[in-house]
Amino acid sequence: MAIKAENNVFSLETAHTLYQMKVDMFGVLNHLWYGAKTDCCMDYLLDYPDLGFSGNIYEAGDNRSYSLNTRPLEYGAEGVGDFRVPAISVTHEDGSTALDLRFQSYEIKRGKYKIQGLPAVYAKEDQAETLEIILKDTATETLVTLLYGVISEADVITRSVIVTNQGKTPVILNKVHSFAMDIPYGDWEWIHFHGRHVMERQAERVPLIHGIQESSSTRGTSSHQQNPTALLCEKGCTETTGFCMGMALMYSGSFQTQVQLDELEQVRMTMGIHADNFAWTLKEGESFYAPEVILSCSDEGMGELSRRFHHIIRNHVCRGQYQLSSRPVLINNWEATYFDFNEEKIEKIARQAAELGIDMMVLDDGWFGKRDSDTSGLGDWFVNEEKLRGGLNTLVEKINHMGMKFGLWFEPEMVSEDSELYRTHPDWAIRIPGRNPSRSRYQLVLDMANPEVTEYLYETISKVLRENHIEYVKWDMNRSICDWYTKTLPDSRQKEMPHRYVLGLYELLERLTGEFPHILFEGCSGGGGRFDAGMLYYCPQIWCSDDTDAHERTFIQYGTSFFYPISAVGSHVSAVPNHQTGRSTSIETRGTVAMAGSFGYELDLNILSEEEKQEVAKQIKTYKEYQPLIHNGFYYRLSNPHKENMAVWEFVSQDGKEVLVQGVVFRAKPNTLRIRIRLAGLEEGMYEVLGTGEVYTGKALMTGGILLPKVSGDDVSFEFYLKKK
Ligand code: DGJ
């Protein structure tokens, strides 16, 4: 049994970790421990300080040392004397906002719970257990059910929350975070991931300050600017040593991660749907389901933590035919043609791609409606026969005839004002009555909370997929959302809309991915603006960034690798000078960097020289050979590109016998020794370097390291493959 409930203590055990809580004498649920296994009840660490201006619950009588404001709580609520940032905040019918949550009951179940309408980690019945703890407000019939999923072999705990109103009068939820935890001890830093369009997920490690720090999005998507993932690390924690814990919210809308260091140096972390522009009315008997948070921790550093997240997301989040199988090497026409193409141009690109060994041609934006620029056409998901004379079917057949699969781009959630769809249904675009809506990339957003809209999208998209032999869909989304308003809700409940938008999106994705299981769905939002575990439940890969510059990509992919598996990272070789930065890097460097993901090309291969074409053919062959190692192997970050003059990463096969080291040295330096890099995750025994015949022991490679080839020039890549003898 992974879950034990004894003497009011709940212990959740995974292969290497322990999560512990305790119901105290007042029915308050205390957080005791999350970390390495201790074989012990950790309540001896609890302290009860008499702290000025920390009030006491009434039942404590004259005992001034029992305060909700100092307890390490499992799920802190607002209004009853805990002045730290709450996980939950409600308004009752009488206008009051207090919520005094006390233990009511618990249940342990086999298998992993599911969440109504939301993506969640899944596991076989014998791989997981569920703990449900019901807390109840002392004065009302408001119930909070804390859900815990324990996936032992993966060292993962999942958390979610259900709020139920069993009273007669409505309750308004103002904030319901999915995860909260108080940590009374330790000296911590945290890592969050910030960025912008064309520069996503930059890892930033900062000390905690007294007060609240936040990483969040109010854009209706998980966003380029912050990511719904965070790590809490003990000071000094490295890639290979020290304790850290990580949390990833499985949600694609506005989110909020809060970290608070309080007056007693205790840490409170919470994570969930952003509380701004959120409110949810629960009438009698209704429940609200919060999205899931995936948690893991490691006392062997951040690398091990990342590998645990890679494992759970690849094996228990991603789904469908392509979940674990090889991904096709694709060619995408976006950076080759932008909107300026016809069937001849596409066929020419495809023919060259097929000759070089590429598996799939993806036709990007511009194939539909009146779409010759980004000012028109979105919403009209029928082929533009002026561009594709002969229609889509003829083009797909020709591509298939060349021996390639065919993939197609959609941006389902958007509408252009200059479109048939907008002229017919102007009321389907999000806008507040009496105000002009804000445009972004000239486009408006469809109201995904309106079932008529999602039904239309289902009908039109599924028709295209049914009538043409399409084996891949790129699901794009190119703006942040504001002007929130839906005609499907009364005015008093408009703050439900951002979450209802996400529910509508998930429902549509569930329907389409369920009906077309053979199609590989790749998520996208102006590159990686919606790169989260929620989208990965529907799309096993996501276009990592619109920045295809190999140098910049090493930083983006470094940050992405903290939580997301390598197979999830859509990554392409593009033309030089690079369209985003103007930088030129060699075809070898571009290939090496793009291989650390789900690989493809995004340029007109016809413009390459013969030598470059040969190099492309070689890269495709190499990638196909290494793909099982890259996607199924263990991933190690061997350098921090923000601090060192290089980005180096490594894949080790699960049996420890194969090793692929890849990297880029950024700036050439004259008169220096060759760079030495320590490998990781090897076994004892001898490893041979392919090509050079050099043989070293695993121990030597991990402690002494290996010398990189002497490089000349900037942004020069290297790669070596080792095999155990
Ligand atoms: C943004 C995506 O990230 C690009 O790859 C491309 O699909 C464009 N949208 C098309 O408009």
XYZ file of C-alpha atoms and ligand atoms in Angstrom:
736
model
C 0.000 0.000 0.000
C 1.420 3.361 -1.029
C -1.058 5.255 1.154
C -1.291 4.690 4.889
C -3.682 6.333 7.314
C -2.772 5.687 10.960
C -3.341 7.756 14.089
C -4.593 10.737 12.088
C -1.424 10.705 9.982
C -1.568 10.212 6.225
C 1.632 8.868 4.662
C 1.950 8.733 0.890
C 4.964 6.702 -0.165
C 6.562 6.451 -3.577
C 9.695 4.506 -4.498
C 11.996 7.142 -2.987
C 9.812 9.794 -1.376
C 7.391 10.388 1.469
C 4.536 12.885 1.650
C 2.972 13.261 5.078
C 0.061 15.133 6.673
C -1.584 15.041 10.057
C -5.000 15.958 11.398
C -4.351 17.711 14.708
C -6.430 17.941 17.908
C -8.583 20.694 16.375
C -9.245 18.841 13.124
C -6.847 21.081 11.199
C -4.867 19.323 8.473
C -1.137 20.051 8.960
C 1.512 19.445 6.331
C 4.334 17.410 7.890
C 6.785 16.404 5.215
C 7.613 16.101 1.544
C 11.031 14.654 0.819
C 13.125 11.531 1.085
C 11.649 8.567 2.921
C 12.185 8.770 6.675
C 10.407 5.658 8.084
C 8.974 7.897 10.744
C 6.145 10.258 11.598
C 7.590 13.729 11.156
C 5.231 15.493 13.572
C 8.042 15.788 16.133
C 9.292 18.711 14.032
C 6.139 20.723 14.610
C 6.610 23.789 16.746
C 3.932 25.925 18.405
C 5.320 29.439 18.896
C 3.381 32.118 20.740
C 3.763 34.799 18.110
C 2.430 38.310 18.573
C -0.395 39.273 16.228
C -1.054 35.644 15.384
C -4.508 35.017 16.791
C -5.813 31.756 18.147
C -8.769 29.662 17.101
C -11.604 29.831 19.607
C -11.361 26.178 20.699
C -7.732 26.722 21.729
C -9.066 28.667 24.715
C -6.245 30.399 26.546
C -3.560 28.524 24.622
C -1.813 31.361 22.768
C 0.549 29.038 20.966
C -1.994 27.424 18.644
C -2.489 29.750 15.698
C -3.561 29.017 12.131
C -1.141 31.788 11.190
C 1.880 29.738 12.264
C 0.771 26.173 11.476
C 2.268 24.447 8.444
C -1.101 23.941 6.750
C -1.967 21.601 3.930
C -4.534 23.921 2.369
C -4.804 27.405 3.870
C -8.088 29.290 3.566
C -8.953 32.946 3.888
C -10.540 34.891 6.704
C -9.971 32.830 9.872
C -6.654 34.075 11.183
C -4.085 32.700 8.735
C -2.758 35.879 7.160
C -0.544 34.206 4.561
C -1.573 33.921 0.941
C -4.628 31.627 0.841
C -5.129 28.622 -1.409
C -8.861 29.217 -1.402
C -11.108 32.222 -0.994
C -14.914 32.255 -1.140
C -17.832 34.615 -0.591
C -20.887 33.264 1.189
C -24.478 34.432 0.656
C -24.206 36.861 3.611
C -21.142 38.514 2.033
C -18.670 37.053 4.528
C -15.501 35.408 3.270
C -14.299 33.169 6.107
C -13.663 29.495 5.509
C -12.613 27.422 8.500
C -11.681 24.042 7.064
C -11.613 21.038 9.383
C -11.162 17.368 8.704
C -14.344 15.435 8.069
C -13.444 12.102 6.465
C -11.114 10.314 4.103
C -11.129 7.456 1.646
C -8.340 5.472 -0.028
C -9.046 4.017 -3.458
C -7.211 1.846 -5.954
C -6.139 3.539 -9.179
C -5.756 7.181 -10.074
C -8.689 9.616 -9.860
C -9.892 11.436 -12.992
C -11.074 15.034 -13.142
C -14.325 15.955 -14.835
C -13.675 17.980 -18.012
C -9.946 18.358 -17.393
C -6.786 16.532 -18.418
C -5.127 14.506 -15.657
C -2.308 12.047 -15.160
C -3.567 8.557 -15.926
C -2.282 5.206 -14.698
C -3.339 1.581 -14.678
C -5.409 0.444 -11.714
C -2.413 -1.345 -10.146
C 0.045 1.532 -10.753
C -1.622 4.167 -8.597
C -3.665 4.885 -5.507
C -5.921 7.781 -4.631
C -6.467 9.487 -1.313
C -9.475 11.754 -0.863
C -9.573 13.943 2.222
C -12.751 15.874 2.853
C -12.490 19.121 4.807
C -15.612 21.041 5.835
C -16.204 24.633 6.814
C -17.213 24.884 10.477
C -20.140 27.238 9.812
C -21.456 26.358 6.340
C -22.009 23.346 4.154
C -18.985 24.109 1.973
C -16.846 21.032 1.432
C -13.295 20.938 0.090
C -12.071 17.568 -1.142
C -8.319 17.303 -1.461
C -7.332 14.668 -4.014
C -3.953 12.928 -3.975
C -2.790 10.491 -6.638
C 0.247 8.391 -5.776
C 2.143 6.912 -8.717
C 4.766 5.051 -6.753
C 7.158 3.787 -9.404
C 7.330 7.277 -10.942
C 7.982 9.058 -7.613
C 5.077 11.339 -8.372
C 2.217 12.693 -6.288
C -0.619 14.505 -8.041
C -2.967 16.916 -6.365
C -6.307 18.412 -7.179
C -9.261 19.933 -5.340
C -13.038 19.686 -5.590
C -15.182 22.318 -3.881
C -18.795 21.331 -3.260
C -21.655 23.436 -1.987
C -24.007 21.280 0.053
C -25.820 24.294 1.460
C -29.019 25.857 0.198
C -27.541 29.234 -0.726
C -24.945 29.886 -3.429
C -21.234 30.198 -2.654
C -18.934 32.222 -4.888
C -15.426 30.882 -5.324
C -12.894 33.720 -5.718
C -9.774 31.591 -5.738
C -9.276 27.829 -5.798
C -5.669 26.821 -6.132
C -5.012 23.175 -6.885
C -1.961 22.834 -4.722
C -0.691 24.419 -1.544
C 2.039 23.413 0.834
C 3.710 24.967 3.867
C 7.327 24.116 4.515
C 8.520 25.151 7.967
C 12.236 24.431 7.545
C 15.048 24.904 5.066
C 16.913 27.538 3.172
C 15.331 27.800 -0.250
C 15.613 29.304 -3.692
C 13.155 28.869 -6.496
C 13.391 28.517 -10.252
C 10.680 29.789 -12.532
C 10.593 30.184 -16.300
C 10.019 33.584 -17.851
C 10.328 34.867 -21.385
C 8.568 36.466 -24.311
C 7.498 35.565 -27.826
C 10.539 34.070 -29.583
C 12.364 33.562 -26.256
C 10.345 31.274 -24.020
C 11.149 29.489 -20.748
C 14.303 31.212 -19.581
C 15.243 29.537 -16.316
C 15.656 32.078 -13.509
C 16.893 30.967 -10.089
C 16.285 33.489 -7.332
C 16.334 33.588 -3.529
C 13.054 33.793 -1.668
C 12.229 37.194 -0.243
C 10.043 37.922 2.746
C 6.695 38.485 1.123
C 5.071 36.981 -1.930
C 6.737 36.225 -5.255
C 4.650 35.173 -8.187
C 4.960 33.612 -11.624
C 1.669 33.838 -13.490
C -0.303 34.525 -16.622
C -3.538 36.460 -17.052
C -3.502 36.033 -20.842
C -5.993 33.176 -21.100
C -3.122 30.866 -22.068
C -0.213 29.513 -20.079
C 1.853 32.085 -22.057
C 5.345 32.809 -23.381
C 5.981 35.152 -20.461
C 5.786 32.633 -17.588
C 5.287 28.885 -17.469
C 3.020 26.944 -15.082
C 5.948 25.044 -13.600
C 8.324 25.840 -10.732
C 11.104 24.293 -8.689
C 11.856 24.894 -5.076
C 15.523 24.104 -4.387
C 17.577 24.004 -1.256
C 20.421 26.497 -1.519
C 23.386 24.778 -3.106
C 21.247 22.220 -4.936
C 22.907 21.363 -8.273
C 22.083 19.180 -11.249
C 23.385 16.136 -9.382
C 23.236 16.910 -5.669
C 20.882 18.413 -3.126
C 17.158 18.472 -2.527
C 14.559 20.062 -4.769
C 10.895 19.681 -5.532
C 9.008 20.536 -8.682
C 5.410 21.296 -9.520
C 3.727 21.439 -12.915
C 0.164 22.623 -13.371
C -1.725 20.657 -16.003
C -3.594 23.639 -17.318
C -3.434 25.774 -20.460
C -5.182 28.950 -19.285
C -4.348 31.822 -16.915
C -2.428 30.466 -13.939
C -0.774 31.651 -10.753
C 2.161 30.251 -8.777
C 2.802 32.017 -5.475
C 5.744 31.585 -3.136
C 5.698 33.280 0.224
C 8.393 33.468 2.861
C 6.681 34.372 6.112
C 7.787 36.001 9.358
C 8.912 32.618 10.757
C 10.961 31.846 7.605
C 8.351 29.271 6.597
C 7.619 28.829 2.903
C 4.130 28.627 1.476
C 3.692 27.605 -2.144
C 0.401 27.597 -3.997
C -0.434 26.962 -7.642
C -3.628 26.963 -9.668
C -5.968 28.970 -11.865
C -5.151 32.692 -11.611
C -7.425 34.301 -9.046
C -7.706 37.568 -10.998
C -10.655 37.563 -13.349
C -11.829 34.295 -11.825
C -15.008 33.663 -9.882
C -17.298 30.679 -9.942
C -20.807 30.435 -8.538
C -21.670 27.156 -6.884
C -25.373 26.651 -6.399
C -26.820 24.040 -4.049
C -25.339 20.622 -4.793
C -22.818 21.854 -7.364
C -19.085 21.129 -7.434
C -16.056 22.871 -8.927
C -13.110 20.831 -10.185
C -9.659 22.403 -10.086
C -6.943 21.354 -12.565
C -4.226 18.989 -11.451
C -0.724 19.692 -10.191
C 2.009 17.101 -10.744
C 4.555 17.002 -7.928
C 7.863 15.278 -7.555
C 10.981 15.738 -5.471
C 14.553 14.499 -5.523
C 17.459 14.530 -3.134
C 19.825 13.876 -6.029
C 19.540 17.272 -7.634
C 17.560 18.889 -10.416
C 18.599 16.472 -13.156
C 16.902 13.567 -11.403
C 13.824 15.702 -10.776
C 13.617 16.538 -14.495
C 13.917 12.891 -15.467
C 11.004 12.064 -13.148
C 8.888 14.722 -14.846
C 9.940 13.532 -18.294
C 8.888 10.009 -17.358
C 5.490 10.930 -15.953
C 4.593 13.304 -18.792
C 5.702 10.970 -21.548
C 4.149 7.847 -20.010
C 1.168 9.105 -18.010
C 0.134 12.405 -19.635
C 0.753 12.153 -23.391
C -1.599 9.831 -25.208
C -2.429 8.436 -28.622
C -0.688 6.516 -31.321
C 2.394 8.762 -31.248
C 2.794 8.827 -27.465
C 5.806 6.510 -27.444
C 6.362 5.757 -31.095
C 8.820 7.415 -33.479
C 7.820 10.829 -34.722
C 8.021 11.551 -38.451
C 10.803 13.886 -39.565
C 8.852 16.747 -41.087
C 9.325 19.675 -43.406
C 7.199 22.752 -42.716
C 6.795 25.455 -45.353
C 6.242 28.441 -42.998
C 9.719 29.985 -42.991
C 10.206 28.831 -46.601
C 7.227 30.647 -48.115
C 5.171 32.399 -45.407
C 1.827 33.171 -47.145
C 3.286 33.265 -50.620
C 2.797 29.792 -52.081
C 0.803 27.758 -54.538
C 0.638 24.015 -55.099
C 3.681 24.084 -57.403
C 5.916 25.691 -54.773
C 4.757 23.220 -52.139
C 5.272 20.262 -54.431
C 8.769 21.472 -55.271
C 9.708 21.737 -51.601
C 8.140 18.343 -50.946
C 9.901 16.633 -53.837
C 13.308 17.751 -52.601
C 12.381 16.797 -49.038
C 11.297 13.319 -50.105
C 14.575 12.812 -51.937
C 16.532 13.628 -48.800
C 14.531 11.192 -46.633
C 11.952 13.444 -44.931
C 8.759 11.642 -43.816
C 6.100 14.325 -43.837
C 5.203 17.606 -45.551
C 3.374 20.083 -43.314
C 1.416 22.851 -44.994
C 1.327 25.810 -42.624
C -0.794 28.970 -42.480
C -2.405 30.291 -45.683
C -4.067 27.262 -47.350
C -7.665 28.212 -46.563
C -10.281 30.937 -47.076
C -8.955 34.321 -48.210
C -5.633 34.065 -46.451
C -2.854 35.854 -48.305
C -1.674 37.719 -45.236
C -2.463 37.663 -41.547
C -5.262 40.226 -41.968
C -7.976 37.860 -43.210
C -9.405 34.381 -43.546
C -9.193 32.851 -40.060
C -12.283 30.783 -39.340
C -12.889 29.752 -42.973
C -11.517 26.232 -42.825
C -12.093 25.379 -46.499
C -9.348 25.242 -49.100
C -8.309 28.329 -51.092
C -8.425 26.963 -54.630
C -6.804 30.064 -56.068
C -3.645 29.035 -54.266
C -4.040 25.286 -54.327
C -5.462 24.707 -57.779
C -6.963 21.250 -57.843
C -7.862 21.428 -54.153
C -6.377 19.923 -51.046
C -7.072 16.324 -51.926
C -5.043 16.499 -55.128
C -2.088 18.020 -53.275
C -2.276 15.435 -50.495
C -2.390 12.627 -53.029
C 0.662 14.002 -54.836
C 2.591 14.278 -51.577
C 1.546 10.763 -50.554
C 2.660 9.606 -53.969
C 6.134 10.988 -53.225
C 6.150 8.625 -50.237
C 5.441 11.291 -47.640
C 2.698 11.868 -45.092
C 0.788 15.141 -45.174
C 0.118 17.520 -42.277
C -1.983 20.675 -42.045
C -2.053 23.876 -39.953
C -5.164 25.212 -38.198
C -5.760 28.070 -35.809
C -9.198 26.969 -34.642
C -9.777 29.426 -31.783
C -9.426 32.562 -33.924
C -11.435 34.591 -36.408
C -10.499 37.401 -38.808
C -13.048 40.175 -39.231
C -12.505 39.752 -42.960
C -13.846 36.193 -43.140
C -17.060 34.388 -44.073
C -17.303 33.150 -40.513
C -17.198 36.627 -38.988
C -19.655 38.023 -41.514
C -22.103 35.229 -40.641
C -21.501 35.064 -36.882
C -19.980 38.331 -35.623
C -21.401 37.478 -32.191
C -19.108 34.433 -31.923
C -16.036 36.627 -31.445
C -15.169 37.611 -27.884
C -16.061 41.245 -27.202
C -17.751 43.187 -24.444
C -21.061 44.769 -25.516
C -20.578 48.518 -25.963
C -16.770 48.337 -26.302
C -14.450 47.866 -29.224
C -12.493 44.630 -28.872
C -8.712 44.682 -28.816
C -7.107 43.211 -31.950
C -3.854 41.311 -31.912
C -2.176 40.171 -35.135
C -5.379 41.730 -36.613
C -7.456 38.866 -35.236
C -10.239 38.295 -32.717
C -10.749 35.279 -30.484
C -13.724 32.940 -30.759
C -15.843 32.325 -27.703
C -14.816 28.784 -26.842
C -17.267 28.862 -23.919
C -20.111 28.896 -26.446
C -21.048 25.325 -27.505
C -22.296 26.613 -30.901
C -18.737 27.771 -31.621
C -17.050 24.536 -30.588
C -19.647 22.549 -32.537
C -18.918 24.622 -35.674
C -15.189 24.057 -35.206
C -15.681 20.355 -34.696
C -17.826 20.080 -37.847
C -15.554 22.098 -40.137
C -12.225 20.708 -38.915
C -13.377 17.095 -38.780
C -14.757 17.468 -42.339
C -11.309 18.494 -43.613
C -9.684 15.646 -41.692
C -12.242 13.116 -42.901
C -12.126 14.139 -46.550
C -8.351 14.322 -46.913
C -5.611 11.915 -45.950
C -4.154 14.087 -43.197
C -1.795 12.503 -40.681
C -0.703 15.529 -38.650
C -2.379 18.700 -37.393
C -0.563 21.793 -36.122
C -2.947 23.478 -33.651
C -1.850 27.104 -33.462
C -3.095 30.007 -31.278
C -1.612 33.412 -31.967
C -2.724 35.990 -29.451
C -3.372 36.650 -25.783
C -7.000 37.007 -24.739
C -8.709 40.038 -23.196
C -12.200 41.642 -23.432
C -13.556 38.556 -21.657
C -17.317 38.302 -22.120
C -19.623 35.519 -23.244
C -23.277 35.739 -24.096
C -23.669 32.221 -22.700
C -23.378 33.471 -19.096
C -25.387 36.031 -17.132
C -23.552 39.327 -16.521
C -23.024 38.475 -12.862
C -21.047 35.350 -13.797
C -18.692 36.668 -16.490
C -15.620 35.870 -14.378
C -16.274 32.192 -15.092
C -15.489 32.741 -18.731
C -11.664 32.382 -18.844
C -11.918 28.926 -17.272
C -14.944 27.985 -19.390
C -12.879 28.935 -22.488
C -10.250 26.361 -21.476
C -12.929 23.737 -20.760
C -14.396 24.356 -24.243
C -10.957 24.041 -25.821
C -10.245 20.779 -23.975
C -13.628 19.330 -24.941
C -12.999 20.079 -28.612
C -9.484 18.647 -28.472
C -10.774 15.518 -26.723
C -13.385 15.016 -29.427
C -11.001 15.500 -32.337
C -8.061 13.542 -30.941
C -10.489 10.766 -29.955
C -12.019 10.594 -33.413
C -8.718 10.797 -35.292
C -6.294 8.759 -33.187
C -3.973 8.180 -36.149
C -3.294 11.927 -36.468
C -0.266 13.425 -34.726
C -1.416 16.693 -33.125
C 1.327 19.264 -32.497
C 0.419 22.161 -30.212
C 1.617 25.688 -30.954
C 0.968 29.221 -29.815
C 3.240 31.616 -31.661
C 5.849 28.953 -30.944
C 5.791 27.882 -27.299
C 3.196 30.234 -25.816
C 1.043 27.359 -24.595
C 3.662 24.779 -23.663
C 2.124 23.020 -20.674
C 1.164 19.581 -19.401
C -2.509 20.294 -20.183
C -1.832 20.647 -23.921
C 0.516 17.655 -23.837
C -2.456 15.479 -22.828
C -3.861 16.099 -26.326
C -0.743 16.902 -28.369
C 2.344 14.768 -27.629
C 4.567 17.488 -29.106
C 4.485 21.283 -29.110
C 6.336 23.720 -31.374
C 8.907 24.915 -28.862
C 9.504 28.454 -30.143
C 9.209 30.638 -33.226
C 12.887 31.301 -32.605
C 14.670 28.777 -34.822
C 18.128 30.309 -34.335
C 20.316 27.433 -33.108
C 22.205 29.601 -30.591
C 19.086 31.043 -28.962
C 17.348 27.693 -29.091
C 19.910 26.134 -26.749
C 18.683 28.511 -24.003
C 15.020 27.900 -24.775
C 15.468 24.139 -24.893
C 17.543 24.214 -21.696
C 14.656 25.865 -19.810
C 12.054 23.628 -21.461
C 13.964 20.505 -20.389
C 13.406 21.089 -16.662
C 9.891 19.652 -16.872
C 9.024 18.608 -20.405
C 10.262 15.438 -22.130
C 12.480 15.795 -25.178
C 9.907 14.085 -27.419
C 7.522 16.963 -26.625
C 9.854 19.601 -28.050
C 9.108 20.453 -31.714
C 12.438 21.591 -33.164
C 13.438 22.492 -36.748
C 16.447 23.374 -38.851
C 15.762 26.666 -40.650
C 17.542 28.887 -43.172
C 20.397 31.314 -42.523
C 20.708 34.164 -41.911
C 18.126 33.225 -39.318
C 14.805 35.029 -39.807
C 14.470 35.994 -36.149
C 18.004 37.041 -35.252
C 19.890 37.493 -38.519
C 22.583 35.151 -37.156
C 24.220 32.550 -39.357
C 25.174 29.216 -37.891
C 26.367 26.177 -39.785
C 23.980 23.509 -41.027
C 25.741 21.082 -38.631
C 25.045 23.269 -35.602
C 21.426 23.784 -36.631
C 21.023 20.034 -37.055
C 22.605 19.141 -33.697
C 20.398 21.578 -31.791
C 17.179 20.571 -33.565
C 17.881 16.882 -32.914
C 17.280 17.404 -29.186
C 13.555 17.229 -29.799
C 11.030 16.047 -32.355
C 12.995 16.895 -35.444
C 12.177 18.648 -38.701
C 13.118 21.277 -41.263
C 11.565 24.635 -41.993
C 13.174 26.049 -45.127
C 13.202 25.567 -48.878
C 15.697 22.746 -49.228
C 16.101 23.624 -52.906
C 18.188 26.671 -51.989
C 20.855 24.594 -50.261
C 24.180 23.749 -51.872
C 24.872 20.127 -52.830
C 27.155 19.703 -49.777
C 24.448 21.068 -47.509
C 21.886 18.721 -49.009
C 24.209 15.804 -48.336
C 24.558 17.000 -44.762
C 20.737 17.167 -44.452
C 20.390 13.602 -45.754
C 23.032 12.526 -43.212
C 21.249 14.345 -40.375
C 17.941 12.671 -41.176
C 19.601 9.255 -41.189
C 21.412 10.001 -37.921
C 18.265 11.323 -36.265
C 16.257 8.268 -37.248
C 18.974 6.054 -35.784
C 19.211 8.038 -32.554
C 15.544 8.893 -32.078
C 14.811 5.940 -29.735
C 17.803 6.963 -27.570
C 16.846 10.655 -27.659
C 13.166 10.092 -26.826
C 13.317 7.054 -24.534
C 16.715 7.619 -22.951
C 17.496 9.557 -19.780
C 18.283 13.218 -20.391
C 21.123 15.035 -18.597
C 21.944 18.748 -18.700
C 25.763 18.846 -18.640
C 26.140 22.623 -18.633
C 24.193 25.767 -17.833
C 24.291 27.960 -20.971
C 23.386 31.025 -18.896
C 26.636 30.630 -16.934
C 29.007 28.769 -19.237
C 30.316 29.318 -22.741
C 28.434 26.283 -24.015
C 25.256 24.253 -23.969
C 25.872 20.527 -23.528
C 23.337 17.773 -23.027
C 23.406 13.985 -22.982
C 21.085 11.044 -23.570
C 21.767 7.708 -21.864
C 19.760 4.644 -22.879
C 17.691 3.058 -20.138
C 20.049 0.096 -20.004
C 23.061 2.426 -19.661
C 24.776 0.984 -22.717
C 24.398 3.791 -25.246
C 25.298 7.434 -24.750
C 24.848 10.438 -27.032
C 26.492 13.720 -26.046
C 25.629 16.820 -28.044
C 26.354 20.488 -27.596
C 27.383 23.858 -28.897
C 30.417 25.929 -27.852
C 29.311 29.545 -28.145
C 32.385 31.779 -28.506
C 35.760 30.728 -29.829
C 38.672 31.588 -27.525
C 42.281 31.595 -28.712
C 45.099 29.790 -26.928
C 43.064 27.698 -24.540
C 43.097 24.087 -23.488
C 40.389 21.872 -24.913
C 37.171 22.003 -22.888
C 36.630 19.133 -20.476
C 33.097 18.011 -19.834
C 31.955 15.486 -17.236
C 29.404 12.928 -18.410
C 26.642 11.592 -16.177
C 24.466 8.534 -15.645
C 27.014 5.995 -16.894
C 27.661 2.550 -15.526
C 30.901 1.017 -14.384
C 32.812 -0.616 -17.234
C 34.323 0.530 -20.509
C 32.792 2.868 -23.086
C 34.080 3.262 -26.622
C 33.730 6.539 -28.507
C 32.339 5.843 -31.964
C 34.601 7.031 -34.760
C 37.756 7.593 -32.695
C 38.012 4.194 -31.067
C 39.002 5.819 -27.749
C 37.986 3.750 -24.730
C 37.405 5.075 -21.204
C 35.821 3.768 -18.041
C 32.375 5.066 -17.112
C 33.858 6.272 -13.817
C 36.589 8.247 -15.578
C 34.077 9.857 -17.919
C 31.894 10.901 -14.987
C 34.652 12.157 -12.705
C 37.506 13.255 -14.979
C 35.302 13.873 -17.993
C 36.132 13.911 -21.670
C 37.878 16.516 -23.804
C 35.716 18.187 -26.436
C 37.144 18.461 -29.930
C 39.103 21.654 -30.559
C 36.633 24.071 -32.100
C 37.239 27.064 -34.289
C 34.594 29.720 -34.880
C 31.471 30.706 -32.973
C 28.479 28.460 -32.247
C 30.245 25.295 -33.289
C 28.459 22.081 -32.435
C 29.902 18.723 -31.498
C 28.434 15.312 -30.949
C 29.781 11.991 -29.844
C 28.254 8.617 -29.389
C 29.614 6.075 -26.938
C 28.795 2.445 -26.578
C 29.457 0.189 -23.627
C 31.868 -2.579 -24.501
C 2.893 30.966 -35.418
C 3.629 29.652 -35.443
O 4.434 29.522 -34.328
C 4.423 29.566 -36.732
O 5.175 28.384 -36.737
C 3.486 29.623 -37.890
O 2.646 28.512 -37.870
C 2.669 30.906 -37.842
N 2.037 31.057 -36.558
C 1.644 30.932 -38.911
O 0.814 32.008 -38.822
